[in-house]
mmCIF file of C-alpha atoms in Angstrom:
data_model
loop_
_atom_site.group_PDB
_atom_site.id
_atom_site.type_symbol
_atom_site.label_atom_id
_atom_site.label_comp_id
_atom_site.label_asym_id
_atom_site.label_seq_id
_atom_site.Cartn_x
_atom_site.Cartn_y
_atom_site.Cartn_z
ATOM 1 C CA GLU A 13 -10.172 1.523 -15.667
ATOM 2 C CA ASP A 14 -6.795 0.474 -13.502
ATOM 3 C CA LYS A 15 -6.224 -3.485 -12.245
ATOM 4 C CA VAL A 16 -3.726 -5.537 -9.967
ATOM 5 C CA VAL A 17 -4.372 -8.625 -9.478
ATOM 6 C CA GLN A 18 -3.049 -10.793 -7.649
ATOM 7 C CA SER A 19 -2.890 -14.825 -7.368
ATOM 8 C CA PRO A 20 -2.845 -17.249 -5.073
ATOM 9 C CA LEU A 21 -4.482 -15.111 -2.962
ATOM 10 C CA SER A 22 -3.859 -17.252 0.050
ATOM 11 C CA LEU A 23 -0.688 -19.878 0.168
ATOM 12 C CA VAL A 24 0.490 -22.591 2.614
ATOM 13 C CA VAL A 25 3.685 -24.506 2.753
ATOM 14 C CA HIS A 26 6.898 -25.967 4.835
ATOM 15 C CA GLU A 27 9.464 -24.891 5.439
ATOM 16 C CA GLY A 28 11.890 -25.337 2.577
ATOM 17 C CA ASP A 29 9.397 -25.231 0.184
ATOM 18 C CA THR A 30 9.726 -23.073 -2.807
ATOM 19 C CA VAL A 31 6.817 -20.255 -3.587
ATOM 20 C CA THR A 32 5.758 -18.204 -6.630
ATOM 21 C CA LEU A 33 3.421 -15.290 -6.255
ATOM 22 C CA ASN A 34 1.929 -13.558 -8.820
ATOM 23 C CA CYS A 35 0.929 -10.296 -10.152
ATOM 24 C CA SER A 36 -0.184 -9.041 -13.443
ATOM 25 C CA TYR A 37 -1.616 -5.832 -13.467
ATOM 26 C CA GLU A 38 -3.417 -3.201 -16.544
ATOM 27 C CA VAL A 39 -2.159 0.083 -15.826
ATOM 28 C CA THR A 40 -2.673 3.673 -18.085
ATOM 29 C CA ASN A 41 1.021 4.288 -18.955
ATOM 30 C CA PHE A 42 3.262 2.221 -16.384
ATOM 31 C CA ARG A 43 6.085 3.491 -15.150
ATOM 32 C CA SER A 44 7.173 0.816 -11.753
ATOM 33 C CA LEU A 45 5.914 -2.227 -10.478
ATOM 34 C CA LEU A 46 6.873 -2.860 -6.244
ATOM 35 C CA TRP A 47 6.922 -5.167 -4.515
ATOM 36 C CA TYR A 48 6.095 -5.088 -0.325
ATOM 37 C CA LYS A 49 5.981 -7.703 2.331
ATOM 38 C CA GLN A 50 3.241 -7.185 5.879
ATOM 39 C CA GLU A 51 3.815 -8.507 8.497
ATOM 40 C CA LYS A 52 2.030 -7.108 11.817
ATOM 41 C CA LYS A 53 1.576 -3.233 10.615
ATOM 42 C CA ALA A 54 2.942 -1.328 7.916
ATOM 43 C CA PRO A 55 4.111 -2.559 4.380
ATOM 44 C CA THR A 56 8.139 -2.879 4.193
ATOM 45 C CA PHE A 57 9.729 -2.524 0.374
ATOM 46 C CA LEU A 58 10.692 -4.727 -1.393
ATOM 47 C CA PHE A 59 12.110 -4.145 -5.489
ATOM 48 C CA MET A 60 11.493 -2.311 -7.574
ATOM 49 C CA LEU A 61 11.006 -3.244 -10.900
ATOM 50 C CA THR A 62 11.131 -1.206 -13.828
ATOM 51 C CA SER A 63 11.820 -3.211 -16.790
ATOM 52 C CA SER A 64 11.798 -6.294 -18.114
ATOM 53 C CA GLY A 65 13.523 -9.457 -18.150
ATOM 54 C CA ILE A 66 16.226 -7.858 -14.889
ATOM 55 C CA GLU A 67 15.909 -10.196 -12.342
ATOM 56 C CA LYS A 68 16.352 -8.353 -9.110
ATOM 57 C CA LYS A 69 17.767 -10.644 -6.324
ATOM 58 C CA SER A 70 17.831 -10.162 -2.634
ATOM 59 C CA GLY A 71 19.216 -13.210 -0.399
ATOM 60 C CA ARG A 72 16.126 -15.533 -1.101
ATOM 61 C CA LEU A 73 13.943 -13.405 -2.623
ATOM 62 C CA SER A 74 13.580 -12.696 -6.103
ATOM 63 C CA SER A 75 11.083 -10.745 -8.955
ATOM 64 C CA ILE A 76 10.863 -9.899 -12.822
ATOM 65 C CA LEU A 77 8.869 -8.047 -14.715
ATOM 66 C CA ASP A 78 7.753 -8.785 -18.163
ATOM 67 C CA LYS A 79 6.158 -5.674 -19.234
ATOM 68 C CA LYS A 80 5.187 -7.885 -22.170
ATOM 69 C CA GLU A 81 2.268 -10.289 -20.464
ATOM 70 C CA LEU A 82 1.152 -7.720 -18.042
ATOM 71 C CA PHE A 83 2.739 -9.484 -15.059
ATOM 72 C CA SER A 84 5.745 -10.471 -12.343
ATOM 73 C CA ILE A 85 6.057 -12.913 -10.329
ATOM 74 C CA LEU A 86 8.186 -13.260 -6.865
ATOM 75 C CA ASN A 87 10.045 -16.023 -5.006
ATOM 76 C CA ILE A 88 10.906 -16.621 -2.315
ATOM 77 C CA THR A 89 13.572 -20.739 -2.221
ATOM 78 C CA ALA A 90 14.050 -22.383 0.647
ATOM 79 C CA THR A 91 11.505 -20.310 2.887
ATOM 80 C CA GLN A 92 11.656 -20.105 7.137
ATOM 81 C CA THR A 93 8.519 -19.649 9.510
ATOM 82 C CA GLY A 94 9.996 -16.142 9.141
ATOM 83 C CA ASP A 95 8.845 -15.310 5.454
ATOM 84 C CA SER A 96 4.503 -15.778 6.956
ATOM 85 C CA ALA A 97 3.397 -12.348 5.544
ATOM 86 C CA VAL A 98 1.217 -10.436 3.221
ATOM 87 C CA TYR A 99 2.938 -9.888 0.281
ATOM 88 C CA LEU A 100 1.599 -6.714 -2.136
ATOM 89 C CA CYS A 101 2.210 -5.801 -5.299
ATOM 90 C CA ALA A 102 1.866 -2.073 -6.408
ATOM 91 C CA VAL A 103 2.178 -0.730 -9.476
ATOM 92 C CA GLU A 104 2.649 3.062 -10.605
ATOM 93 C CA SER A 105 1.329 4.750 -13.603
ATOM 94 C CA ARG A 106 2.446 7.553 -15.383
ATOM 95 C CA ALA A 107 -0.182 8.926 -16.585
ATOM 96 C CA GLY A 108 -1.707 9.816 -12.740
ATOM 97 C CA ASN A 109 1.609 11.163 -11.942
ATOM 98 C CA ASN A 110 2.548 8.720 -9.214
ATOM 99 C CA ASP A 111 -0.278 7.671 -7.923
ATOM 100 C CA MET A 112 0.706 3.178 -6.466
ATOM 101 C CA ARG A 113 -2.254 1.269 -6.921
ATOM 102 C CA PHE A 114 -1.594 -2.223 -5.196
ATOM 103 C CA GLY A 115 -3.235 -5.582 -5.456
ATOM 104 C CA ALA A 116 -5.073 -7.623 -2.694
ATOM 105 C CA GLY A 117 -2.288 -9.343 -1.447
ATOM 106 C CA THR A 118 -1.281 -13.310 -1.054
ATOM 107 C CA ARG A 119 -0.992 -14.335 2.417
ATOM 108 C CA LEU A 120 1.388 -16.782 2.952
ATOM 109 C CA THR A 121 2.019 -19.217 5.621
ATOM 110 C CA VAL A 122 4.791 -21.194 6.590
ATOM 111 C CA LYS A 123 4.537 -23.764 8.623
ATOM 112 C CA PRO A 124 7.663 -25.553 10.867
ATOM 113 C CA ASP B 1047 14.250 10.144 10.228
ATOM 114 C CA ALA B 1048 11.953 8.534 11.940
ATOM 115 C CA GLY B 1049 10.034 8.190 9.627
ATOM 116 C CA VAL B 1050 6.805 8.926 8.471
ATOM 117 C CA ILE B 1051 4.739 9.159 11.897
ATOM 118 C CA GLN B 1052 0.834 8.663 12.605
ATOM 119 C CA SER B 1053 -1.229 9.250 14.814
ATOM 120 C CA PRO B 1054 -2.973 8.588 16.754
ATOM 121 C CA ARG B 1055 -2.233 4.927 16.848
ATOM 122 C CA HIS B 1056 -5.626 3.344 17.751
ATOM 123 C CA GLU B 1057 -8.718 5.116 17.628
ATOM 124 C CA VAL B 1058 -12.056 4.504 18.755
ATOM 125 C CA THR B 1059 -15.333 6.549 17.923
ATOM 126 C CA GLU B 1060 -19.154 6.651 18.250
ATOM 127 C CA MET B 1061 -21.048 6.122 15.056
ATOM 128 C CA GLY B 1062 -21.823 10.101 14.047
ATOM 129 C CA GLN B 1063 -18.370 11.980 15.607
ATOM 130 C CA GLU B 1064 -15.809 12.875 13.609
ATOM 131 C CA VAL B 1065 -12.713 11.493 13.207
ATOM 132 C CA THR B 1066 -9.028 13.138 12.068
ATOM 133 C CA LEU B 1067 -6.641 10.743 11.836
ATOM 134 C CA ARG B 1068 -3.534 13.098 11.036
ATOM 135 C CA CYS B 1069 0.594 12.498 9.125
ATOM 136 C CA LYS B 1070 3.940 13.645 8.919
ATOM 137 C CA PRO B 1071 5.813 12.695 6.073
ATOM 138 C CA ILE B 1072 9.526 12.083 5.649
ATOM 139 C CA SER B 1073 11.372 15.249 5.275
ATOM 140 C CA GLY B 1074 12.060 16.060 1.688
ATOM 141 C CA HIS B 1075 9.057 13.681 0.666
ATOM 142 C CA ASN B 1076 7.459 14.756 -2.199
ATOM 143 C CA SER B 1077 4.755 12.983 -2.318
ATOM 144 C CA LEU B 1078 2.393 11.391 0.435
ATOM 145 C CA PHE B 1079 -0.706 8.977 0.429
ATOM 146 C CA TRP B 1080 -3.354 7.811 2.199
ATOM 147 C CA TYR B 1081 -4.890 4.026 2.051
ATOM 148 C CA ARG B 1082 -7.090 2.167 3.645
ATOM 149 C CA GLN B 1083 -6.909 -1.486 4.652
ATOM 150 C CA THR B 1084 -9.796 -3.981 5.314
ATOM 151 C CA MET B 1085 -9.992 -7.666 5.351
ATOM 152 C CA MET B 1086 -12.537 -7.018 2.659
ATOM 153 C CA ARG B 1087 -10.598 -4.953 -0.178
ATOM 154 C CA GLY B 1088 -6.711 -4.812 0.713
ATOM 155 C CA LEU B 1089 -5.369 -1.700 0.530
ATOM 156 C CA GLU B 1090 -7.008 0.600 -1.731
ATOM 157 C CA LEU B 1091 -5.609 4.632 -2.057
ATOM 158 C CA LEU B 1092 -7.926 7.134 -0.837
ATOM 159 C CA ILE B 1093 -6.038 10.119 -2.391
ATOM 160 C CA TYR B 1094 -2.367 11.245 -3.348
ATOM 161 C CA PHE B 1095 -0.751 14.691 -3.405
ATOM 162 C CA ASN B 1096 1.908 15.582 -4.766
ATOM 163 C CA ASN B 1097 4.332 19.208 -3.606
ATOM 164 C CA ASN B 1098 1.010 19.880 -0.824
ATOM 165 C CA VAL B 1099 -1.534 19.413 -4.034
ATOM 166 C CA PRO B 1100 -4.164 16.714 -4.516
ATOM 167 C CA ILE B 1101 -3.718 15.282 -7.765
ATOM 168 C CA ASP B 1102 -6.228 12.389 -7.589
ATOM 169 C CA ASP B 1103 -8.873 12.275 -4.959
ATOM 170 C CA SER B 1104 -10.973 9.702 -6.930
ATOM 171 C CA GLY B 1105 -10.612 6.491 -4.168
ATOM 172 C CA MET B 1106 -12.350 8.639 -1.326
ATOM 173 C CA PRO B 1107 -15.147 6.774 -0.702
ATOM 174 C CA GLU B 1108 -17.627 9.178 0.251
ATOM 175 C CA ASP B 1109 -18.099 13.725 0.440
ATOM 176 C CA ARG B 1110 -17.627 12.083 4.319
ATOM 177 C CA PHE B 1111 -13.863 11.841 3.667
ATOM 178 C CA SER B 1112 -11.877 15.056 2.846
ATOM 179 C CA ALA B 1113 -8.007 15.303 3.112
ATOM 180 C CA LYS B 1114 -5.759 18.268 3.586
ATOM 181 C CA MET B 1115 -1.857 18.575 3.092
ATOM 182 C CA PRO B 1116 -1.291 22.913 4.210
ATOM 183 C CA ASN B 1117 2.402 21.454 4.565
ATOM 184 C CA ALA B 1118 5.002 20.051 3.777
ATOM 185 C CA SER B 1119 4.984 18.239 6.734
ATOM 186 C CA PHE B 1120 1.671 17.267 7.441
ATOM 187 C CA SER B 1121 -1.407 16.192 6.499
ATOM 188 C CA THR B 1122 -5.318 15.325 8.266
ATOM 189 C CA LEU B 1123 -8.220 13.082 7.041
ATOM 190 C CA LYS B 1124 -11.121 13.720 8.689
ATOM 191 C CA ILE B 1125 -14.281 11.700 7.942
ATOM 192 C CA GLN B 1126 -17.973 13.964 9.684
ATOM 193 C CA PRO B 1127 -19.607 11.962 9.921
ATOM 194 C CA SER B 1128 -18.167 8.767 11.383
ATOM 195 C CA GLU B 1129 -19.518 5.464 10.169
ATOM 196 C CA PRO B 1130 -19.077 1.579 11.792
ATOM 197 C CA ARG B 1131 -18.434 0.009 7.691
ATOM 198 C CA ASP B 1132 -15.543 2.939 8.329
ATOM 199 C CA SER B 1133 -13.952 0.648 10.964
ATOM 200 C CA ALA B 1134 -10.237 0.152 9.463
ATOM 201 C CA VAL B 1135 -6.364 0.532 9.213
ATOM 202 C CA TYR B 1136 -5.674 3.766 7.741
ATOM 203 C CA PHE B 1137 -2.028 4.182 6.372
ATOM 204 C CA CYS B 1138 -0.300 7.491 5.099
ATOM 205 C CA ALA B 1139 3.130 6.528 2.867
ATOM 206 C CA SER B 1140 5.095 9.440 0.908
ATOM 207 C CA ASN B 1141 8.572 8.984 -1.043
ATOM 208 C CA PRO B 1142 10.739 11.456 -2.835
ATOM 209 C CA GLY B 1143 9.010 11.332 -6.273
ATOM 210 C CA VAL B 1144 8.189 9.285 -9.333
ATOM 211 C CA SER B 1145 9.873 5.362 -9.356
ATOM 212 C CA THR B 1146 10.444 5.494 -6.072
ATOM 213 C CA GLU B 1147 9.685 2.790 -2.666
ATOM 214 C CA ALA B 1148 6.864 4.467 -0.822
ATOM 215 C CA PHE B 1149 7.364 4.377 3.025
ATOM 216 C CA PHE B 1150 4.581 3.999 5.395
ATOM 217 C CA GLY B 1151 3.358 4.708 8.769
ATOM 218 C CA GLN B 1152 2.585 2.455 11.667
ATOM 219 C CA GLY B 1153 -1.255 2.715 11.353
ATOM 220 C CA THR B 1154 -4.151 4.040 12.627
ATOM 221 C CA ARG B 1155 -6.184 1.629 13.164
ATOM 222 C CA LEU B 1156 -9.882 2.794 13.670
ATOM 223 C CA THR B 1157 -13.237 1.315 15.130
ATOM 224 C CA VAL B 1158 -16.165 3.795 14.769
ATOM 225 C CA VAL B 1159 -19.179 1.879 16.982
#
């Protein structure tokens, strides 16, 4: 059965800290990995990763994929209170013809 | 485009009643997903459609749950009869096809009492 495992489940940091969120997966015929941020309502898209070793970057957020070791990390530098959210990792499988399954998420709290 | 539209936003119903959740995907998107989110189980994939055809419904919890997509612009998720353990936020999402981001609706918060 396909698995997407995120760690840690929750994390509390102070403004200015750097955090690294982890996502490991076991998926039949991997196609892509996606990161989402969920605040109070719907998840919003951050990154899609399909190739190993190529960093995707957007402001203070960056992410990279390792298809050999089957994991991805999401880094947030100089955290701000507005970064507080649940960060979700999802994996798309070719075998499922475009299904998209999520991990349990990491709840990040950034304190002033 | 207004994005993925779900209705109702909130639903409170009594145990045993039928509940119907509705979703209008983004125009031109070929895939539609129904997810359920709870604190205990996170975001679970219930069922997804490609070109209006259900592809995988293995995530549907029981026979009480059913989903349809009669055309490219509308889908329903029905629970009959509803039970308190069905209480959750139900999200609908759509995307244009493989290896594209999925866009989520604002969700329906269902409470079964």
